[in-house]
PDB file of C-alpha atoms in Angstrom:
ATOM      1  CA  MET K  25      -4.607  -8.529  15.090  1.00  0.00           C
ATOM      2  CA  ILE K  26      -2.167  -9.148  12.453  1.00  0.00           C
ATOM      3  CA  ASN K  27      -0.655 -12.596  11.987  1.00  0.00           C
ATOM      4  CA  TYR K  28       2.177 -13.909   9.886  1.00  0.00           C
ATOM      5  CA  ASP K  29       2.377 -17.450  11.478  1.00  0.00           C
ATOM      6  CA  LEU K  30       0.736 -18.905   8.341  1.00  0.00           C
ATOM      7  CA  ASP K  31       2.763 -16.984   5.755  1.00  0.00           C
ATOM      8  CA  ILE K  32       5.512 -19.831   4.962  1.00  0.00           C
ATOM      9  CA  LEU K  33       2.218 -21.775   4.146  1.00  0.00           C
ATOM     10  CA  PHE K  34       0.851 -18.996   2.039  1.00  0.00           C
ATOM     11  CA  PHE K  35       4.113 -18.033   0.029  1.00  0.00           C
ATOM     12  CA  SER K  36       5.253 -21.569  -0.441  1.00  0.00           C
ATOM     13  CA  LYS K  37       5.132 -23.379  -3.926  1.00  0.00           C
ATOM     14  CA  HIS K  38       3.493 -26.146  -1.992  1.00  0.00           C
ATOM     15  CA  LYS K  39      -0.661 -25.752  -1.968  1.00  0.00           C
ATOM     16  CA  LEU K  40      -1.684 -28.720  -0.112  1.00  0.00           C
ATOM     17  CA  TRP K  41      -0.545 -29.037   3.413  1.00  0.00           C
ATOM     18  CA  LYS K  42      -1.399 -31.849   6.199  1.00  0.00           C
ATOM     19  CA  LEU K  43      -2.110 -30.695   9.870  1.00  0.00           C
ATOM     20  CA  GLU K  44       1.000 -32.538  11.070  1.00  0.00           C
ATOM     21  CA  ARG K  45       3.258 -30.779   8.753  1.00  0.00           C
ATOM     22  CA  ILE K  46       1.771 -27.178   9.349  1.00  0.00           C
ATOM     23  CA  LEU K  47       2.213 -27.536  12.893  1.00  0.00           C
ATOM     24  CA  GLU K  48       5.852 -28.714  12.359  1.00  0.00           C
ATOM     25  CA  VAL K  49       6.401 -25.779   9.851  1.00  0.00           C
ATOM     26  CA  THR K  50       4.817 -23.044  11.726  1.00  0.00           C
ATOM     27  CA  ASP K  51       5.847 -24.001  15.456  1.00  0.00           C
ATOM     28  CA  LEU K  52       2.151 -23.484  16.051  1.00  0.00           C
ATOM     29  CA  ASP K  53      -0.167 -25.705  18.428  1.00  0.00           C
ATOM     30  CA  LYS K  54      -3.569 -27.178  16.919  1.00  0.00           C
ATOM     31  CA  ASP K  55      -5.693 -24.946  18.599  1.00  0.00           C
ATOM     32  CA  LYS K  56      -3.981 -21.631  17.557  1.00  0.00           C
ATOM     33  CA  PHE K  57      -3.840 -22.906  14.225  1.00  0.00           C
ATOM     34  CA  TYR K  58      -7.328 -23.279  13.812  1.00  0.00           C
ATOM     35  CA  ARG K  59      -7.974 -19.729  15.534  1.00  0.00           C
ATOM     36  CA  ILE K  60      -5.851 -18.628  13.087  1.00  0.00           C
ATOM     37  CA  LEU K  61      -7.362 -20.216  10.114  1.00  0.00           C
ATOM     38  CA  GLU K  62     -10.948 -19.195  11.063  1.00  0.00           C
ATOM     39  CA  GLU K  63      -9.604 -15.686  11.541  1.00  0.00           C
ATOM     40  CA  PHE K  64      -8.631 -15.637   8.117  1.00  0.00           C
ATOM     41  CA  ASN K  65     -11.591 -17.574   6.788  1.00  0.00           C
ATOM     42  CA  GLN K  66     -13.570 -15.151   8.616  1.00  0.00           C
ATOM     43  CA  LYS K  67     -11.669 -12.109   6.792  1.00  0.00           C
ATOM     44  CA  PHE K  68     -11.997 -13.919   3.552  1.00  0.00           C
ATOM     45  CA  GLU K  69     -15.425 -14.083   4.052  1.00  0.00           C
ATOM     46  CA  ASN K  70     -15.904 -10.399   5.129  1.00  0.00           C
ATOM     47  CA  GLN K  71     -14.332  -9.154   1.570  1.00  0.00           C
ATOM     48  CA  GLY K  72     -16.201 -11.681  -0.455  1.00  0.00           C
ATOM     49  CA  LEU K  73     -13.406 -14.035  -1.339  1.00  0.00           C
ATOM     50  CA  LYS K  74     -13.059 -17.686  -1.334  1.00  0.00           C
ATOM     51  CA  LYS K  75     -12.201 -19.178   2.084  1.00  0.00           C
ATOM     52  CA  LEU K  76      -9.803 -21.190   2.610  1.00  0.00           C
ATOM     53  CA  ASP K  77     -10.234 -25.250   2.311  1.00  0.00           C
ATOM     54  CA  TYR K  78      -9.516 -27.225   5.275  1.00  0.00           C
ATOM     55  CA  LYS K  79     -10.530 -30.832   5.184  1.00  0.00           C
ATOM     56  CA  ASN K  80      -9.621 -34.205   6.841  1.00  0.00           C
ATOM     57  CA  GLU K  81      -6.733 -32.364   8.629  1.00  0.00           C
ATOM     58  CA  CYS K  82      -5.446 -31.119   5.272  1.00  0.00           C
ATOM     59  CA  LEU K  83      -5.288 -27.090   3.999  1.00  0.00           C
ATOM     60  CA  ALA K  84      -5.605 -26.569   0.235  1.00  0.00           C
ATOM     61  CA  ILE K  85      -4.279 -22.917  -0.401  1.00  0.00           C
ATOM     62  CA  PHE K  86      -5.467 -21.144  -3.503  1.00  0.00           C
ATOM     63  CA  ASP K  87      -2.453 -20.155  -6.086  1.00  0.00           C
ATOM     64  CA  LYS K  88      -3.297 -16.833  -5.748  1.00  0.00           C
ATOM     65  CA  ILE K  89      -4.770 -15.193  -2.748  1.00  0.00           C
ATOM     66  CA  GLU K  90      -6.667 -11.913  -4.084  1.00  0.00           C
ATOM     67  CA  ASN K  91      -6.093  -8.792  -2.341  1.00  0.00           C
ATOM     68  CA  PHE K  92      -4.260 -10.911   0.328  1.00  0.00           C
ATOM     69  CA  GLU K  93      -2.929  -7.732   2.176  1.00  0.00           C
ATOM     70  CA  GLU K  94      -6.300  -5.644   1.999  1.00  0.00           C
ATOM     71  CA  THR K  95      -7.440  -9.009   3.709  1.00  0.00           C
ATOM     72  CA  ARG K  96      -5.007  -9.481   6.096  1.00  0.00           C
ATOM     73  CA  TYR K  97      -5.269  -5.588   7.480  1.00  0.00           C
ATOM     74  CA  SER K  98      -8.619  -5.517   6.767  1.00  0.00           C
ATOM     75  CA  ILE K  99      -8.028  -2.459   4.469  1.00  0.00           C
ATOM     76  CA  ASN K 100     -10.766  -0.931   2.088  1.00  0.00           C
ATOM     77  CA  GLN K 101     -10.779   1.920  -0.112  1.00  0.00           C
ATOM     78  CA  LYS K 102     -12.162   4.328   2.491  1.00  0.00           C
ATOM     79  CA  THR K 103      -9.596   3.524   4.951  1.00  0.00           C
ATOM     80  CA  PHE K 104      -7.019   6.036   3.399  1.00  0.00           C
ATOM     81  CA  ILE K 105      -8.357   9.222   3.352  1.00  0.00           C
ATOM     82  CA  LEU K 106      -5.546  11.845   3.026  1.00  0.00           C
ATOM     83  CA  SER K 107      -5.838  15.285   4.675  1.00  0.00           C
ATOM     84  CA  GLU K 108      -5.391  18.565   2.184  1.00  0.00           C
ATOM     85  CA  VAL K 109      -1.735  19.131   3.963  1.00  0.00           C
ATOM     86  CA  GLU K 110      -0.989  15.622   3.813  1.00  0.00           C
ATOM     87  CA  ARG K 111      -2.112  15.595  -0.171  1.00  0.00           C
ATOM     88  CA  ARG K 112      -0.143  18.616  -1.119  1.00  0.00           C
ATOM     89  CA  SER K 113       3.375  16.987   1.283  1.00  0.00           C
ATOM     90  CA  LEU K 114       2.579  13.640  -0.927  1.00  0.00           C
ATOM     91  CA  ILE K 115       2.720  15.790  -4.357  1.00  0.00           C
ATOM     92  CA  TYR K 116       5.622  17.831  -2.973  1.00  0.00           C
ATOM     93  CA  LEU K 117       7.253  14.490  -2.372  1.00  0.00           C
ATOM     94  CA  LEU K 118       6.439  12.891  -5.653  1.00  0.00           C
ATOM     95  CA  ILE K 119       7.678  15.766  -7.680  1.00  0.00           C
ATOM     96  CA  PHE K 120      10.852  16.390  -5.712  1.00  0.00           C
ATOM     97  CA  THR K 121      11.499  12.565  -6.239  1.00  0.00           C
ATOM     98  CA  ASN K 122      10.389  13.063  -9.852  1.00  0.00           C
ATOM     99  CA  GLU K 123      11.433   9.133 -10.807  1.00  0.00           C
ATOM    100  CA  SER K 124       8.674   9.503 -13.937  1.00  0.00           C
ATOM    101  CA  SER K 125       6.976  11.927 -16.003  1.00  0.00           C
ATOM    102  CA  LEU K 126       4.200  12.906 -13.317  1.00  0.00           C
ATOM    103  CA  SER K 127       0.599  14.181 -14.692  1.00  0.00           C
ATOM    104  CA  ILE K 128      -2.637  15.199 -13.276  1.00  0.00           C
ATOM    105  CA  ALA K 129      -3.975  11.712 -13.851  1.00  0.00           C
ATOM    106  CA  LEU K 130      -1.019  10.157 -12.142  1.00  0.00           C
ATOM    107  CA  PHE K 131      -1.781  12.455  -9.087  1.00  0.00           C
ATOM    108  CA  GLN K 132      -5.390  11.607  -8.972  1.00  0.00           C
ATOM    109  CA  LYS K 133      -4.620   7.550  -9.016  1.00  0.00           C
ATOM    110  CA  TYR K 134      -1.892   7.712  -6.189  1.00  0.00           C
ATOM    111  CA  LEU K 135      -4.096  10.125  -3.876  1.00  0.00           C
ATOM    112  CA  GLN K 136      -7.581   8.724  -5.012  1.00  0.00           C
ATOM    113  CA  VAL K 137      -8.975  12.104  -5.502  1.00  0.00           C
ATOM    114  CA  SER K 138     -10.580  14.154  -8.214  1.00  0.00           C
ATOM    115  CA  LYS K 139      -8.874  16.192 -10.933  1.00  0.00           C
ATOM    116  CA  ASN K 140     -10.157  19.401  -9.349  1.00  0.00           C
ATOM    117  CA  THR K 141      -8.822  18.241  -5.839  1.00  0.00           C
ATOM    118  CA  VAL K 142      -5.541  17.837  -7.574  1.00  0.00           C
ATOM    119  CA  LEU K 143      -5.556  21.355  -9.584  1.00  0.00           C
ATOM    120  CA  SER K 144      -6.436  22.981  -5.835  1.00  0.00           C
ATOM    121  CA  ASP K 145      -3.860  21.302  -3.812  1.00  0.00           C
ATOM    122  CA  LEU K 146      -1.384  22.178  -6.764  1.00  0.00           C
ATOM    123  CA  LYS K 147      -2.311  25.703  -6.762  1.00  0.00           C
ATOM    124  CA  LYS K 148      -1.996  25.889  -2.914  1.00  0.00           C
ATOM    125  CA  LEU K 149       1.459  24.172  -3.121  1.00  0.00           C
ATOM    126  CA  ARG K 150       2.853  26.316  -5.625  1.00  0.00           C
ATOM    127  CA  GLU K 151       1.920  29.344  -3.459  1.00  0.00           C
ATOM    128  CA  GLU K 152       3.350  28.021  -0.499  1.00  0.00           C
ATOM    129  CA  LEU K 153       6.282  27.343  -2.105  1.00  0.00           C
ATOM    130  CA  MET K 154       6.647  30.592  -3.837  1.00  0.00           C
ATOM    131  CA  SER K 155       7.472  32.023  -0.526  1.00  0.00           C
ATOM    132  CA  LYS K 156      10.614  29.904  -0.375  1.00  0.00           C
ATOM    133  CA  ASN K 157      11.693  30.664  -4.149  1.00  0.00           C
ATOM    134  CA  ILE K 158      10.746  27.170  -5.149  1.00  0.00           C
ATOM    135  CA  GLN K 159       8.439  26.700  -8.283  1.00  0.00           C
ATOM    136  CA  ILE K 160       6.415  23.895  -9.757  1.00  0.00           C
ATOM    137  CA  GLU K 161       6.451  23.921 -13.509  1.00  0.00           C
ATOM    138  CA  TYR K 162       5.182  21.460 -15.646  1.00  0.00           C
ATOM    139  CA  SER K 163       6.290  20.535 -19.191  1.00  0.00           C
ATOM    140  CA  ARG K 164       4.528  17.780 -21.630  1.00  0.00           C
ATOM    141  CA  LYS K 165       7.682  16.014 -21.782  1.00  0.00           C
ATOM    142  CA  LYS K 166       9.150  16.114 -18.454  1.00  0.00           C
ATOM    143  CA  GLY K 167       5.642  16.369 -16.292  1.00  0.00           C
ATOM    144  CA  PHE K 168       5.710  18.283 -13.002  1.00  0.00           C
ATOM    145  CA  TYR K 169       8.853  19.373 -11.460  1.00  0.00           C
ATOM    146  CA  LEU K 170      10.556  21.370  -9.347  1.00  0.00           C
ATOM    147  CA  ASN K 171      12.787  24.530 -10.334  1.00  0.00           C
ATOM    148  CA  PHE K 172      15.370  25.844  -8.020  1.00  0.00           C
ATOM    149  CA  GLU K 173      17.165  28.911  -8.526  1.00  0.00           C
ATOM    150  CA  GLU K 174      20.325  28.319  -6.217  1.00  0.00           C
ATOM    151  CA  LYS K 175      21.856  25.383  -4.632  1.00  0.00           C
ATOM    152  CA  ILE K 176      20.709  26.512  -1.207  1.00  0.00           C
ATOM    153  CA  LEU K 177      17.226  26.401  -2.525  1.00  0.00           C
ATOM    154  CA  GLN K 178      17.688  22.806  -3.424  1.00  0.00           C
ATOM    155  CA  GLU K 179      19.057  22.057   0.042  1.00  0.00           C
ATOM    156  CA  LYS K 180      15.941  23.860   1.850  1.00  0.00           C
ATOM    157  CA  ALA K 181      13.545  21.973  -0.682  1.00  0.00           C
ATOM    158  CA  TRP K 182      15.247  18.638   0.769  1.00  0.00           C
ATOM    159  CA  TYR K 183      14.546  19.733   4.191  1.00  0.00           C
TER     160      TYR K 183
END
């Protein structure tokens, strides 16, 4: 279960909290606080991270909790495995929005796949878009971008 009850503590500038103040700020009862604290410490331990320090009814929170969201949601790198169709859709979306110069290396980083997988996905995506008269082109300066022949095609691509 994802719990946000302690976020006010994690993201506060204060790093040392007394139990009385924690219960007041979070609106939790003592038992629920202990349960949530134990859940977080278990997740931190499972990730090989330092546990939250709770002694003498005082909670010490580190300056920066490493991989906090990954720990909270129990995410690991193998959690996100995209299918071929999902990868192609994401590549298309990235090219369509084209916020920056897109390269094979950037696609590899975003998708966490090999260069050959990216190249294969690009090839299939190009073939798929050819039937709709939309072309994926590449230049060293611009990176990957979409080339439309008509305004109608641009609207079709948006759809």
